[in-house]
Amino acid sequence: DQTEEVKKRVAEMEKFFTPIPSIPNTNHLNDRILSFAVRDTVSQIRAAAQSRGVTLPTTTPDFAFSFSLQMGKTIYDPNSADMLARQLGEVKVICDTLFAARIMALDSIQRERTSDDSSLGQYATQPDYVDSISVTNGSTVISPYQITFECFTPQLGTVLANFANQKHTMVVKTLDIQPADSTMGMEGGGGRYGSEPAYGTPQAIPRGG
């Protein structure tokens, strides 16, 4: 009876650990498919940011949401394809969650390095990566991400609520909140008078095994 009860509880909990679909969501990856997926997904996220009025970094004209290296390639490390596709799906969900909360600006998003990112010593000069690596207990994989963004206090609450309510179980492990300069004057057409943007750093996404 106890075994059946445990199985029932596990089945009920599984819906909270739904894996984020990879992009592309296929078992037959090759360089051409992955190259198209990277470019198309980055374009979609850029368009979503623009439609929501989210400012992206201007110091990097081709801001690629942590896939700067992959955007310029057509051939990838064969051992990295599955992980890159998984990360691409996760980054899109993270960005969609942030944009839905109407944040003002996305300053950076960092992910775990893949073998493709580590080739040719590229990772030493790229700002797209965290130093942490994924961990697993055999049934669940926890993947690290770090995000820096600007928003007003109410939007930060919405961001946290949106992450908490995600069916994919996104866990915000740490927050580093830095108030805006109280002397900041009006910027642009909308204006910010002593506003308090907050910088959130959701750092891990448990992924169902």
mmCIF file with all atom_site columns, C-alpha atoms in Angstrom, residues 20-113:
data_model
loop_
_atom_site.group_PDB
_atom_site.id
_atom_site.type_symbol
_atom_site.label_atom_id
_atom_site.label_alt_id
_atom_site.label_comp_id
_atom_site.label_asym_id
_atom_site.label_entity_id
_atom_site.label_seq_id
_atom_site.pdbx_PDB_ins_code
_atom_site.Cartn_x
_atom_site.Cartn_y
_atom_site.Cartn_z
_atom_site.occupancy
_atom_site.B_iso_or_equiv
_atom_site.pdbx_formal_charge
_atom_site.auth_seq_id
_atom_site.auth_comp_id
_atom_site.auth_asym_id
_atom_site.auth_atom_id
_atom_site.pdbx_PDB_model_num
ATOM 1  C CA . ILE A 1 20  ? 11.972 22.268 -21.363 1.00 0.00 ? 20  ILE A CA 1
ATOM 2  C CA . PRO A 1 21  ? 11.864 21.155 -25.025 1.00 0.00 ? 21  PRO A CA 1
ATOM 3  C CA . SER A 1 22  ? 15.175 21.459 -26.824 1.00 0.00 ? 22  SER A CA 1
ATOM 4  C CA . ILE A 1 23  ? 15.463 23.663 -29.930 1.00 0.00 ? 23  ILE A CA 1
ATOM 5  C CA . PRO A 1 24  ? 15.358 21.962 -32.307 1.00 0.00 ? 24  PRO A CA 1
ATOM 6  C CA . ASN A 1 25  ? 13.464 19.197 -30.509 1.00 0.00 ? 25  ASN A CA 1
ATOM 7  C CA . THR A 1 26  ? 14.815 16.296 -32.537 1.00 0.00 ? 26  THR A CA 1
ATOM 8  C CA . ASN A 1 27  ? 17.039 13.254 -32.123 1.00 0.00 ? 27  ASN A CA 1
ATOM 9  C CA . HIS A 1 28  ? 18.565 13.814 -35.565 1.00 0.00 ? 28  HIS A CA 1
ATOM 10 C CA . LEU A 1 29  ? 20.714 16.895 -35.071 1.00 0.00 ? 29  LEU A CA 1
ATOM 11 C CA . ASN A 1 30  ? 23.320 18.000 -37.560 1.00 0.00 ? 30  ASN A CA 1
ATOM 12 C CA . ASP A 1 31  ? 25.299 21.196 -38.058 1.00 0.00 ? 31  ASP A CA 1
ATOM 13 C CA . ARG A 1 32  ? 22.888 22.615 -40.638 1.00 0.00 ? 32  ARG A CA 1
ATOM 14 C CA . ILE A 1 33  ? 19.804 22.091 -38.468 1.00 0.00 ? 33  ILE A CA 1
ATOM 15 C CA . LEU A 1 34  ? 21.497 23.438 -35.347 1.00 0.00 ? 34  LEU A CA 1
ATOM 16 C CA . SER A 1 35  ? 22.943 26.453 -37.153 1.00 0.00 ? 35  SER A CA 1
ATOM 17 C CA . PHE A 1 36  ? 19.503 27.407 -38.455 1.00 0.00 ? 36  PHE A CA 1
ATOM 18 C CA . ALA A 1 37  ? 17.945 26.846 -35.017 1.00 0.00 ? 37  ALA A CA 1
ATOM 19 C CA . VAL A 1 38  ? 20.464 29.134 -33.293 1.00 0.00 ? 38  VAL A CA 1
ATOM 20 C CA . ARG A 1 39  ? 19.979 31.980 -35.751 1.00 0.00 ? 39  ARG A CA 1
ATOM 21 C CA . ASP A 1 40  ? 16.210 31.622 -35.934 1.00 0.00 ? 40  ASP A CA 1
ATOM 22 C CA . THR A 1 41  ? 15.737 31.397 -32.162 1.00 0.00 ? 41  THR A CA 1
ATOM 23 C CA . VAL A 1 42  ? 18.000 34.383 -31.448 1.00 0.00 ? 42  VAL A CA 1
ATOM 24 C CA . SER A 1 43  ? 16.032 36.367 -34.045 1.00 0.00 ? 43  SER A CA 1
ATOM 25 C CA . GLN A 1 44  ? 12.763 35.371 -32.376 1.00 0.00 ? 44  GLN A CA 1
ATOM 26 C CA . ILE A 1 45  ? 13.997 36.440 -28.947 1.00 0.00 ? 45  ILE A CA 1
ATOM 27 C CA . ARG A 1 46  ? 15.258 39.764 -30.328 1.00 0.00 ? 46  ARG A CA 1
ATOM 28 C CA . ALA A 1 47  ? 11.874 40.381 -31.950 1.00 0.00 ? 47  ALA A CA 1
ATOM 29 C CA . ALA A 1 48  ? 10.099 39.496 -28.699 1.00 0.00 ? 48  ALA A CA 1
ATOM 30 C CA . ALA A 1 49  ? 12.290 41.967 -26.793 1.00 0.00 ? 49  ALA A CA 1
ATOM 31 C CA . GLN A 1 50  ? 11.517 44.702 -29.276 1.00 0.00 ? 50  GLN A CA 1
ATOM 32 C CA . SER A 1 51  ? 7.769  44.055 -29.191 1.00 0.00 ? 51  SER A CA 1
ATOM 33 C CA . ARG A 1 52  ? 7.804  44.239 -25.375 1.00 0.00 ? 52  ARG A CA 1
ATOM 34 C CA . GLY A 1 53  ? 9.977  47.355 -25.284 1.00 0.00 ? 53  GLY A CA 1
ATOM 35 C CA . VAL A 1 54  ? 12.879 45.560 -23.594 1.00 0.00 ? 54  VAL A CA 1
ATOM 36 C CA . THR A 1 55  ? 16.256 47.216 -24.186 1.00 0.00 ? 55  THR A CA 1
ATOM 37 C CA . LEU A 1 56  ? 19.149 44.935 -25.136 1.00 0.00 ? 56  LEU A CA 1
ATOM 38 C CA . PRO A 1 57  ? 22.866 45.751 -24.713 1.00 0.00 ? 57  PRO A CA 1
ATOM 39 C CA . THR A 1 58  ? 24.095 48.309 -27.218 1.00 0.00 ? 58  THR A CA 1
ATOM 40 C CA . THR A 1 59  ? 27.776 47.699 -26.483 1.00 0.00 ? 59  THR A CA 1
ATOM 41 C CA . THR A 1 60  ? 27.315 44.385 -28.276 1.00 0.00 ? 60  THR A CA 1
ATOM 42 C CA . PRO A 1 61  ? 25.461 45.135 -31.532 1.00 0.00 ? 61  PRO A CA 1
ATOM 43 C CA . ASP A 1 62  ? 24.796 41.464 -32.191 1.00 0.00 ? 62  ASP A CA 1
ATOM 44 C CA . PHE A 1 63  ? 23.738 40.485 -28.664 1.00 0.00 ? 63  PHE A CA 1
ATOM 45 C CA . ALA A 1 64  ? 22.930 36.790 -28.962 1.00 0.00 ? 64  ALA A CA 1
ATOM 46 C CA . PHE A 1 65  ? 21.643 35.825 -25.500 1.00 0.00 ? 65  PHE A CA 1
ATOM 47 C CA . SER A 1 66  ? 24.832 33.842 -24.664 1.00 0.00 ? 66  SER A CA 1
ATOM 48 C CA . PHE A 1 67  ? 25.171 32.263 -28.131 1.00 0.00 ? 67  PHE A CA 1
ATOM 49 C CA . SER A 1 68  ? 27.573 34.802 -29.620 1.00 0.00 ? 68  SER A CA 1
ATOM 50 C CA . LEU A 1 69  ? 30.109 32.145 -30.553 1.00 0.00 ? 69  LEU A CA 1
ATOM 51 C CA . GLN A 1 70  ? 27.531 29.844 -32.150 1.00 0.00 ? 70  GLN A CA 1
ATOM 52 C CA . MET A 1 71  ? 25.984 32.654 -34.225 1.00 0.00 ? 71  MET A CA 1
ATOM 53 C CA . GLY A 1 72  ? 29.192 32.943 -36.212 1.00 0.00 ? 72  GLY A CA 1
ATOM 54 C CA . LYS A 1 73  ? 29.641 29.223 -36.856 1.00 0.00 ? 73  LYS A CA 1
ATOM 55 C CA . THR A 1 74  ? 28.276 26.610 -39.224 1.00 0.00 ? 74  THR A CA 1
ATOM 56 C CA . ILE A 1 75  ? 30.224 23.668 -37.797 1.00 0.00 ? 75  ILE A CA 1
ATOM 57 C CA . TYR A 1 76  ? 29.986 22.706 -34.123 1.00 0.00 ? 76  TYR A CA 1
ATOM 58 C CA . ASP A 1 77  ? 31.741 20.329 -31.797 1.00 0.00 ? 77  ASP A CA 1
ATOM 59 C CA . PRO A 1 78  ? 29.860 17.033 -32.327 1.00 0.00 ? 78  PRO A CA 1
ATOM 60 C CA . ASN A 1 79  ? 29.775 16.390 -28.580 1.00 0.00 ? 79  ASN A CA 1
ATOM 61 C CA . SER A 1 80  ? 27.972 19.657 -27.868 1.00 0.00 ? 80  SER A CA 1
ATOM 62 C CA . ALA A 1 81  ? 24.918 19.474 -30.160 1.00 0.00 ? 81  ALA A CA 1
ATOM 63 C CA . ASP A 1 82  ? 22.427 18.010 -27.674 1.00 0.00 ? 82  ASP A CA 1
ATOM 64 C CA . MET A 1 83  ? 23.503 20.327 -24.875 1.00 0.00 ? 83  MET A CA 1
ATOM 65 C CA . LEU A 1 84  ? 23.391 23.411 -27.100 1.00 0.00 ? 84  LEU A CA 1
ATOM 66 C CA . ALA A 1 85  ? 19.889 22.515 -28.298 1.00 0.00 ? 85  ALA A CA 1
ATOM 67 C CA . ARG A 1 86  ? 18.771 22.032 -24.695 1.00 0.00 ? 86  ARG A CA 1
ATOM 68 C CA . GLN A 1 87  ? 20.293 25.344 -23.604 1.00 0.00 ? 87  GLN A CA 1
ATOM 69 C CA . LEU A 1 88  ? 18.728 27.135 -26.563 1.00 0.00 ? 88  LEU A CA 1
ATOM 70 C CA . GLY A 1 89  ? 15.301 25.977 -25.441 1.00 0.00 ? 89  GLY A CA 1
ATOM 71 C CA . GLU A 1 90  ? 15.976 26.968 -21.839 1.00 0.00 ? 90  GLU A CA 1
ATOM 72 C CA . VAL A 1 91  ? 17.291 30.430 -22.723 1.00 0.00 ? 91  VAL A CA 1
ATOM 73 C CA . LYS A 1 92  ? 14.206 31.120 -24.825 1.00 0.00 ? 92  LYS A CA 1
ATOM 74 C CA . VAL A 1 93  ? 11.893 30.160 -21.948 1.00 0.00 ? 93  VAL A CA 1
ATOM 75 C CA . ILE A 1 94  ? 13.906 32.333 -19.536 1.00 0.00 ? 94  ILE A CA 1
ATOM 76 C CA . CYS A 1 95  ? 13.717 35.324 -21.879 1.00 0.00 ? 95  CYS A CA 1
ATOM 77 C CA . ASP A 1 96  ? 10.006 34.806 -22.569 1.00 0.00 ? 96  ASP A CA 1
ATOM 78 C CA . THR A 1 97  ? 9.419  34.778 -18.804 1.00 0.00 ? 97  THR A CA 1
ATOM 79 C CA . LEU A 1 98  ? 11.383 38.006 -18.304 1.00 0.00 ? 98  LEU A CA 1
ATOM 80 C CA . PHE A 1 99  ? 9.749  39.794 -21.227 1.00 0.00 ? 99  PHE A CA 1
ATOM 81 C CA . ALA A 1 100 ? 6.269  38.789 -20.058 1.00 0.00 ? 100 ALA A CA 1
ATOM 82 C CA . ALA A 1 101 ? 7.023  40.605 -16.788 1.00 0.00 ? 101 ALA A CA 1
ATOM 83 C CA . ARG A 1 102 ? 7.766  43.811 -18.747 1.00 0.00 ? 102 ARG A CA 1
ATOM 84 C CA . ILE A 1 103 ? 11.335 44.293 -17.527 1.00 0.00 ? 103 ILE A CA 1
ATOM 85 C CA . MET A 1 104 ? 13.020 47.432 -18.853 1.00 0.00 ? 104 MET A CA 1
ATOM 86 C CA . ALA A 1 105 ? 16.332 46.000 -20.017 1.00 0.00 ? 105 ALA A CA 1
ATOM 87 C CA . LEU A 1 106 ? 18.166 42.703 -20.288 1.00 0.00 ? 106 LEU A CA 1
ATOM 88 C CA . ASP A 1 107 ? 21.854 43.318 -19.681 1.00 0.00 ? 107 ASP A CA 1
ATOM 89 C CA . SER A 1 108 ? 23.216 39.782 -19.870 1.00 0.00 ? 108 SER A CA 1
ATOM 90 C CA . ILE A 1 109 ? 22.398 36.114 -19.695 1.00 0.00 ? 109 ILE A CA 1
ATOM 91 C CA . GLN A 1 110 ? 25.050 33.513 -18.951 1.00 0.00 ? 110 GLN A CA 1
ATOM 92 C CA . ARG A 1 111 ? 24.931 29.740 -19.270 1.00 0.00 ? 111 ARG A CA 1
ATOM 93 C CA . GLU A 1 112 ? 27.133 26.707 -18.710 1.00 0.00 ? 112 GLU A CA 1
ATOM 94 C CA . ARG A 1 113 ? 29.933 26.183 -21.235 1.00 0.00 ? 113 ARG A CA 1
#
